[in-house]
Amino acid sequence: ARHNGRDQIAVYEAEISESVVADAKTEVALRAALGKRQFECWLQSKVDTHGVIRGAEALMRWRNENGELVSPAQFIPVAERLQLIIPMARELLQQVAFTLNRLKTQGLDDNIAVNVSPVEFLQSDYVETVQQIFAEYDAPLSQLTMEITENLLLADAEKVQQTMSRLAELGVVFSIDDFGTGYSNLLRIQQLPITELKIDREFVQLAEVNEKHMGLLMAMLNMARSLSVSSVAEGVETAEQVKLLGENGADLLQGFYFARPVHYKTWLDERLPQ
Ligand code: C2E
Ligand code: CA
Ligand code: CA
Ligand code: CA
């Protein structure tokens, strides 16, 4: 047993040092990427139940030295751990502000949603930073949505409440991302200026599988209605899902069925006239 125990510790330590080495390598790479402006904003359209574009979600992509695109799943968790997500998110926000300025100039009131990490949101100068970037680009804060996760609602309650209220006063809309996958405190959701629930793609995709899952999706859409907030379904891939979601009162739809994420300039070229 003693021998066994020691082996387990050795394995555990090896895992830790491997992840530390991986983090250190990624840190060097991410810092270099920041200096070279390698973080790009890609946009995926959100449509209403008639298929009309109402806005988009901003999804970060890293275009590395070799010109390859790296998925956020591969670098966001490390970037959050190292707090590098803060300057990275600023670069993304600048590209979003540029997009919103172009939309406003053309008289389009599309909303663009950004994913906000708790580390970023809890920075003491967060509101000022967002305001500054939007002022610099003459972009409307009333067309910005912040997708936050249920995790943030577990953080310093008073600070979260204050920051959200200040941003909401400036016109920013709040959405709960991946709703149903974390610890939902419905009372908390109702007390905060949250006006949208974003239903995770897992629920959308499982609903087709059987009645039980379908009931879950319908319950979530009903909950949004009861809380008087709008609902967005993500990961919509099939015509059947579109039908199902439309029949059950989803307000906005997003997924490969309608559009894949594209570089923000490509998205603007398609969205704007001529
Ligand atoms: P998320 O916020 O849940 O974003 C939705 C993800 O689903 C995106 O993956 C999107 O490309 C993908 N998706 C969209 N439609 C479909 C579909 O029909 N089918 C399937 N199978 N997938 C679909 P992506 O772009 O790889 O992003 C992964 C996650 O990385 C996001 O999940 C979000 O949590 C995080 N992320 C992305 N950009 C940012 C960012 O700028 N800041 C932060 N903090 N997180 C980000
Ligand atoms: Ca999201
Ligand atoms: Ca998410
Ligand atoms: Ca999701």
GROMACS .gro file of C-alpha atoms and ligand atoms in nm:
model
  323
    1ALA     CA    1   0.000   0.000   0.000
    2ARG     CA    2   0.289   0.233   0.085
    3HIS     CA    3   0.451   0.168  -0.248
    4ASN     CA    4   0.123   0.227  -0.424
    5GLY     CA    5   0.068   0.557  -0.242
    6ARG     CA    6   0.408   0.688  -0.338
    7ASP     CA    7   0.346   0.603  -0.702
    8GLN     CA    8   0.021   0.790  -0.699
    9ILE     CA    9   0.190   1.099  -0.561
   10ALA     CA   10   0.458   1.077  -0.827
   11VAL     CA   11   0.194   1.061  -1.100
   12TYR     CA   12   0.006   1.351  -0.949
   13GLU     CA   13   0.321   1.568  -0.930
   14ALA     CA   14   0.412   1.479  -1.288
   15GLU     CA   15   0.068   1.596  -1.402
   16ILE     CA   16   0.102   1.925  -1.216
   17SER     CA   17   0.445   2.002  -1.357
   18GLU     CA   18   0.330   1.914  -1.707
   19SER     CA   19   0.046   2.162  -1.682
   20VAL     CA   20   0.279   2.427  -1.540
   21VAL     CA   21   0.516   2.378  -1.832
   22ALA     CA   22   0.224   2.389  -2.076
   23ASP     CA   23   0.099   2.711  -1.914
   24ALA     CA   24   0.444   2.870  -1.928
   25LYS     CA   25   0.478   2.787  -2.298
   26THR     CA   26   0.129   2.915  -2.370
   27GLU     CA   27   0.199   3.231  -2.168
   28VAL     CA   28   0.501   3.319  -2.384
   29ALA     CA   29   0.301   3.247  -2.700
   30LEU     CA   30  -0.005   3.445  -2.586
   31ARG     CA   31   0.203   3.750  -2.487
   32ALA     CA   32   0.377   3.748  -2.825
   33ALA     CA   33   0.040   3.710  -2.997
   34LEU     CA   34  -0.098   4.014  -2.813
   35GLY     CA   35   0.186   4.235  -2.936
   36LYS     CA   36   0.124   4.117  -3.290
   37ARG     CA   37  -0.253   4.163  -3.280
   38GLN     CA   38  -0.318   3.798  -3.357
   39PHE     CA   39  -0.653   3.782  -3.175
   40GLU     CA   40  -0.939   3.821  -3.416
   41CYS     CA   41  -1.307   3.880  -3.364
   42TRP     CA   42  -1.527   3.640  -3.560
   43LEU     CA   43  -1.901   3.692  -3.575
   44GLN     CA   44  -2.184   3.439  -3.590
   45SER     CA   45  -2.527   3.578  -3.681
   46LYS     CA   46  -2.829   3.549  -3.453
   47VAL     CA   47  -3.165   3.542  -3.631
   48ASP     CA   48  -3.529   3.576  -3.527
   49THR     CA   49  -3.787   3.305  -3.593
   50HIS     CA   50  -3.844   3.446  -3.944
   51GLY     CA   51  -3.475   3.401  -4.020
   52VAL     CA   52  -3.405   3.777  -4.014
   53ILE     CA   53  -3.059   3.875  -3.880
   54ARG     CA   54  -3.082   4.065  -3.551
   55GLY     CA   55  -2.719   4.062  -3.450
   56ALA     CA   56  -2.426   3.835  -3.385
   57GLU     CA   57  -2.207   3.678  -3.120
   58ALA     CA   58  -1.838   3.768  -3.114
   59LEU     CA   59  -1.615   3.462  -3.088
   60MET     CA   60  -1.241   3.497  -3.042
   61ARG     CA   61  -0.995   3.330  -3.275
   62TRP     CA   62  -0.616   3.321  -3.254
   63ARG     CA   63  -0.436   3.333  -3.586
   64ASN     CA   64  -0.095   3.188  -3.497
   65GLU     CA   65   0.249   3.229  -3.661
   66ASN     CA   66   0.163   2.968  -3.924
   67GLY     CA   67  -0.159   3.145  -4.014
   68GLU     CA   68  -0.369   2.869  -3.855
   69LEU     CA   69  -0.676   2.951  -3.651
   70VAL     CA   70  -0.670   2.828  -3.293
   71SER     CA   71  -1.001   2.752  -3.122
   72PRO     CA   72  -1.083   2.948  -2.804
   73ALA     CA   73  -1.133   2.622  -2.615
   74GLN     CA   74  -0.757   2.573  -2.649
   75PHE     CA   75  -0.640   2.907  -2.514
   76ILE     CA   76  -0.918   3.086  -2.319
   77PRO     CA   77  -0.891   2.872  -2.002
   78VAL     CA   78  -0.512   2.936  -1.981
   79ALA     CA   79  -0.559   3.304  -2.068
   80GLU     CA   80  -0.810   3.332  -1.783
   81ARG     CA   81  -0.575   3.162  -1.539
   82LEU     CA   82  -0.292   3.398  -1.635
   83GLN     CA   83  -0.522   3.705  -1.646
   84LEU     CA   84  -0.411   3.758  -2.007
   85ILE     CA   85  -0.776   3.743  -2.104
   86ILE     CA   86  -0.801   4.108  -1.991
   87PRO     CA   87  -0.583   4.265  -2.268
   88MET     CA   88  -0.708   4.002  -2.516
   89ALA     CA   89  -1.070   4.095  -2.448
   90ARG     CA   90  -0.980   4.462  -2.504
   91GLU     CA   91  -0.857   4.382  -2.852
   92LEU     CA   92  -1.177   4.194  -2.922
   93LEU     CA   93  -1.390   4.478  -2.785
   94GLN     CA   94  -1.217   4.725  -3.018
   95GLN     CA   95  -1.314   4.511  -3.317
   96VAL     CA   96  -1.671   4.485  -3.183
   97ALA     CA   97  -1.687   4.863  -3.135
   98PHE     CA   98  -1.562   4.913  -3.492
   99THR     CA   99  -1.839   4.681  -3.615
  100LEU     CA  100  -2.109   4.857  -3.413
  101ASN     CA  101  -1.996   5.194  -3.543
  102ARG     CA  102  -2.030   5.069  -3.903
  103LEU     CA  103  -2.375   4.923  -3.830
  104LYS     CA  104  -2.495   5.245  -3.666
  105THR     CA  105  -2.368   5.452  -3.960
  106GLN     CA  106  -2.587   5.236  -4.188
  107GLY     CA  107  -2.888   5.270  -3.958
  108LEU     CA  108  -2.882   4.906  -3.845
  109ASP     CA  109  -2.968   4.839  -3.480
  110ASP     CA  110  -2.815   4.490  -3.461
  111ASN     CA  111  -2.689   4.379  -3.123
  112ILE     CA  112  -2.342   4.230  -3.089
  113ALA     CA  113  -2.280   3.996  -2.796
  114VAL     CA  114  -1.942   3.941  -2.631
  115ASN     CA  115  -1.847   3.663  -2.391
  116VAL     CA  116  -1.718   3.815  -2.068
  117SER     CA  117  -1.493   3.621  -1.829
  118PRO     CA  118  -1.540   3.676  -1.455
  119VAL     CA  119  -1.172   3.788  -1.421
  120GLU     CA  120  -1.238   4.058  -1.677
  121PHE     CA  121  -1.574   4.168  -1.537
  122LEU     CA  122  -1.437   4.194  -1.181
  123GLN     CA  123  -1.157   4.438  -1.277
  124SER     CA  124  -1.212   4.763  -1.089
  125ASP     CA  125  -1.178   4.973  -1.410
  126TYR     CA  126  -1.397   4.747  -1.624
  127VAL     CA  127  -1.683   4.992  -1.685
  128GLU     CA  128  -1.442   5.276  -1.768
  129THR     CA  129  -1.247   5.055  -2.009
  130VAL     CA  130  -1.560   4.955  -2.199
  131GLN     CA  131  -1.684   5.316  -2.208
  132GLN     CA  132  -1.347   5.441  -2.331
  133ILE     CA  133  -1.326   5.191  -2.617
  134PHE     CA  134  -1.683   5.265  -2.728
  135ALA     CA  135  -1.623   5.641  -2.712
  136GLU     CA  136  -1.305   5.603  -2.917
  137TYR     CA  137  -1.496   5.422  -3.194
  138ASP     CA  138  -1.816   5.625  -3.158
  139ALA     CA  139  -2.005   5.300  -3.103
  140PRO     CA  140  -2.344   5.261  -2.929
  141LEU     CA  141  -2.328   5.081  -2.592
  142SER     CA  142  -2.703   5.022  -2.628
  143GLN     CA  143  -2.622   4.768  -2.901
  144LEU     CA  144  -2.381   4.569  -2.687
  145THR     CA  145  -2.482   4.247  -2.512
  146MET     CA  146  -2.264   4.084  -2.249
  147GLU     CA  147  -2.292   3.707  -2.221
  148ILE     CA  148  -2.197   3.608  -1.869
  149THR     CA  149  -2.199   3.265  -1.710
  150GLU     CA  150  -2.369   3.148  -1.396
  151ASN     CA  151  -2.017   3.128  -1.241
  152LEU     CA  152  -1.998   3.505  -1.225
  153LEU     CA  153  -2.312   3.510  -1.013
  154LEU     CA  154  -2.126   3.308  -0.750
  155ALA     CA  155  -1.863   3.584  -0.716
  156ASP     CA  156  -1.868   3.894  -0.491
  157ALA     CA  157  -2.240   3.968  -0.504
  158GLU     CA  158  -2.225   4.339  -0.431
  159LYS     CA  159  -1.949   4.409  -0.682
  160VAL     CA  160  -2.126   4.212  -0.954
  161GLN     CA  161  -2.452   4.393  -0.881
  162GLN     CA  162  -2.284   4.736  -0.893
  163THR     CA  163  -2.091   4.675  -1.214
  164MET     CA  164  -2.395   4.528  -1.386
  165SER     CA  165  -2.618   4.816  -1.280
  166ARG     CA  166  -2.371   5.075  -1.407
  167LEU     CA  167  -2.339   4.900  -1.743
  168ALA     CA  168  -2.714   4.845  -1.769
  169GLU     CA  169  -2.765   5.220  -1.715
  170LEU     CA  170  -2.538   5.277  -2.014
  171GLY     CA  171  -2.767   5.053  -2.219
  172VAL     CA  172  -2.572   4.726  -2.208
  173VAL     CA  173  -2.788   4.412  -2.217
  174PHE     CA  174  -2.702   4.108  -2.004
  175SER     CA  175  -2.751   3.749  -2.106
  176ILE     CA  176  -2.689   3.429  -1.909
  177ASP     CA  177  -2.476   3.206  -2.130
  178ASP     CA  178  -2.497   2.825  -2.122
  179PHE     CA  179  -2.809   2.859  -1.909
  180GLY     CA  180  -2.894   2.537  -1.732
  181THR     CA  181  -2.542   2.397  -1.722
  182GLY     CA  182  -2.424   2.572  -1.401
  183TYR     CA  183  -2.567   2.671  -1.066
  184SER     CA  184  -2.874   2.872  -1.149
  185ASN     CA  185  -2.997   3.095  -0.877
  186LEU     CA  186  -3.325   3.212  -1.023
  187LEU     CA  187  -3.384   3.463  -0.745
  188ARG     CA  188  -3.046   3.620  -0.818
  189ILE     CA  189  -3.118   3.626  -1.189
  190GLN     CA  190  -3.442   3.810  -1.125
  191GLN     CA  191  -3.275   4.065  -0.895
  192LEU     CA  192  -3.007   4.156  -1.151
  193PRO     CA  193  -3.057   4.350  -1.476
  194ILE     CA  194  -3.054   4.034  -1.685
  195THR     CA  195  -3.287   4.038  -1.984
  196GLU     CA  196  -3.189   3.729  -2.181
  197LEU     CA  197  -3.126   3.360  -2.123
  198LYS     CA  198  -2.910   3.174  -2.370
  199ILE     CA  199  -2.995   2.807  -2.383
  200ASP     CA  200  -2.692   2.583  -2.427
  201ARG     CA  201  -2.668   2.384  -2.747
  202GLU     CA  202  -2.671   2.057  -2.554
  203PHE     CA  203  -3.037   2.113  -2.462
  204VAL     CA  204  -3.125   2.212  -2.817
  205GLN     CA  205  -2.959   1.908  -2.965
  206LEU     CA  206  -3.091   1.659  -2.708
  207ALA     CA  207  -3.448   1.780  -2.753
  208GLU     CA  208  -3.468   1.596  -3.083
  209VAL     CA  209  -3.360   1.270  -2.920
  210ASN     CA  210  -3.657   1.198  -2.694
  211GLU     CA  211  -3.967   1.336  -2.518
  212LYS     CA  212  -3.794   1.371  -2.183
  213HIS     CA  213  -3.523   1.600  -2.323
  214MET     CA  214  -3.783   1.790  -2.521
  215GLY     CA  215  -3.967   1.858  -2.194
  216LEU     CA  216  -3.650   2.003  -2.048
  217LEU     CA  217  -3.606   2.242  -2.339
  218MET     CA  218  -3.970   2.352  -2.319
  219ALA     CA  219  -3.936   2.407  -1.943
  220MET     CA  220  -3.635   2.632  -2.001
  221LEU     CA  221  -3.817   2.836  -2.266
  222ASN     CA  222  -4.116   2.864  -2.030
  223MET     CA  223  -3.887   2.979  -1.754
  224ALA     CA  224  -3.754   3.261  -1.970
  225ARG     CA  225  -4.113   3.369  -2.033
  226SER     CA  226  -4.200   3.352  -1.661
  227LEU     CA  227  -3.896   3.563  -1.576
  228SER     CA  228  -3.997   3.809  -1.854
  229VAL     CA  229  -3.665   3.774  -2.031
  230SER     CA  230  -3.600   3.681  -2.392
  231SER     CA  231  -3.453   3.349  -2.498
  232VAL     CA  232  -3.179   3.264  -2.743
  233ALA     CA  233  -3.116   2.905  -2.852
  234GLU     CA  234  -2.762   2.824  -2.963
  235GLY     CA  235  -2.626   2.531  -3.162
  236VAL     CA  236  -2.923   2.515  -3.400
  237GLU     CA  237  -2.821   2.277  -3.678
  238THR     CA  238  -3.139   2.129  -3.831
  239ALA     CA  239  -3.472   2.241  -3.977
  240GLU     CA  240  -3.647   2.022  -3.715
  241GLN     CA  241  -3.479   2.217  -3.436
  242VAL     CA  242  -3.583   2.546  -3.596
  243LYS     CA  243  -3.945   2.426  -3.608
  244LEU     CA  244  -3.939   2.296  -3.252
  245LEU     CA  245  -3.786   2.615  -3.113
  246GLY     CA  246  -4.025   2.838  -3.309
  247GLU     CA  247  -4.327   2.645  -3.184
  248ASN     CA  248  -4.207   2.672  -2.827
  249GLY     CA  249  -4.144   3.043  -2.821
  250ALA     CA  250  -3.767   3.088  -2.857
  251ASP     CA  251  -3.702   3.451  -2.954
  252LEU     CA  252  -3.365   3.424  -3.129
  253LEU     CA  253  -3.178   3.137  -3.291
  254GLN     CA  254  -2.809   3.085  -3.355
  255GLY     CA  255  -2.628   2.794  -3.512
  256PHE     CA  256  -2.464   2.636  -3.815
  257TYR     CA  257  -2.809   2.592  -3.975
  258PHE     CA  258  -2.817   2.969  -4.030
  259ALA     CA  259  -2.453   3.077  -4.030
  260ARG     CA  260  -2.104   2.982  -3.919
  261PRO     CA  261  -1.878   3.233  -3.748
  262VAL     CA  262  -1.680   3.447  -3.996
  263HIS     CA  263  -1.417   3.723  -3.957
  264TYR     CA  264  -1.587   4.048  -3.853
  265LYS     CA  265  -1.491   4.225  -4.175
  266THR     CA  266  -1.639   3.943  -4.384
  267TRP     CA  267  -1.953   3.957  -4.170
  268LEU     CA  268  -1.981   4.334  -4.222
  269ASP     CA  269  -1.929   4.301  -4.598
  270GLU     CA  270  -2.224   4.060  -4.611
  271ARG     CA  271  -2.440   4.260  -4.372
  272LEU     CA  272  -2.396   4.611  -4.512
  273PRO     CA  273  -2.550   4.729  -4.839
  274GLN     CA  274  -2.344   4.723  -5.165
  275C2E     P1  275  -2.005   2.963  -2.625
  275C2E     O1  276  -2.012   3.101  -2.570
  275C2E     O2  277  -2.106   2.866  -2.575
  275C2E     O3  278  -2.011   2.981  -2.783
  275C2E     C1  279  -2.079   2.895  -2.871
  275C2E     C2  280  -1.985   2.797  -2.938
  275C2E     O4  281  -2.062   2.708  -3.017
  275C2E     C3  282  -1.884   2.860  -3.033
  275C2E     O5  283  -1.764   2.783  -3.028
  275C2E     C4  284  -1.953   2.842  -3.169
  275C2E     O6  285  -1.863   2.845  -3.279
  275C2E     C5  286  -2.015   2.707  -3.150
  275C2E     N1  287  -2.133   2.686  -3.237
  275C2E     C6  288  -2.214   2.779  -3.290
  275C2E     N2  289  -2.314   2.724  -3.360
  275C2E     C7  290  -2.297   2.590  -3.351
  275C2E     C8  291  -2.369   2.478  -3.403
  275C2E     O7  292  -2.470   2.490  -3.471
  275C2E     N3  293  -2.321   2.355  -3.372
  275C2E     C9  294  -2.210   2.336  -3.296
  275C2E     N4  295  -2.169   2.212  -3.272
  275C2E     N5  296  -2.140   2.441  -3.244
  275C2E    C10  297  -2.182   2.566  -3.272
  275C2E     P2  298  -1.621   2.852  -3.022
  275C2E     O8  299  -1.618   2.970  -3.112
  275C2E     O9  300  -1.520   2.743  -3.042
  275C2E    O10  301  -1.613   2.904  -2.873
  275C2E    C11  302  -1.605   2.815  -2.765
  275C2E    C12  303  -1.620   2.888  -2.633
  275C2E    O11  304  -1.508   2.973  -2.609
  275C2E    C13  305  -1.743   2.979  -2.624
  275C2E    O12  306  -1.856   2.900  -2.598
  275C2E    C14  307  -1.703   3.072  -2.513
  275C2E    O13  308  -1.729   3.013  -2.387
  275C2E    C15  309  -1.553   3.082  -2.531
  275C2E     N6  310  -1.519   3.208  -2.599
  275C2E    C16  311  -1.517   3.238  -2.731
  275C2E     N7  312  -1.479   3.365  -2.753
  275C2E    C17  313  -1.458   3.420  -2.630
  275C2E    C18  314  -1.417   3.550  -2.583
  275C2E    O14  315  -1.397   3.645  -2.660
  275C2E     N8  316  -1.406   3.566  -2.448
  275C2E    C19  317  -1.430   3.464  -2.361
  275C2E     N9  318  -1.417   3.488  -2.228
  275C2E    N10  319  -1.470   3.342  -2.401
  275C2E    C20  320  -1.484   3.320  -2.533
  276CA      CA  321  -2.153   3.266  -2.563
  277CA      CA  322  -2.016   2.984  -2.297
  278CA      CA  323  -2.254   2.698  -2.503
   0.00000   0.00000   0.00000
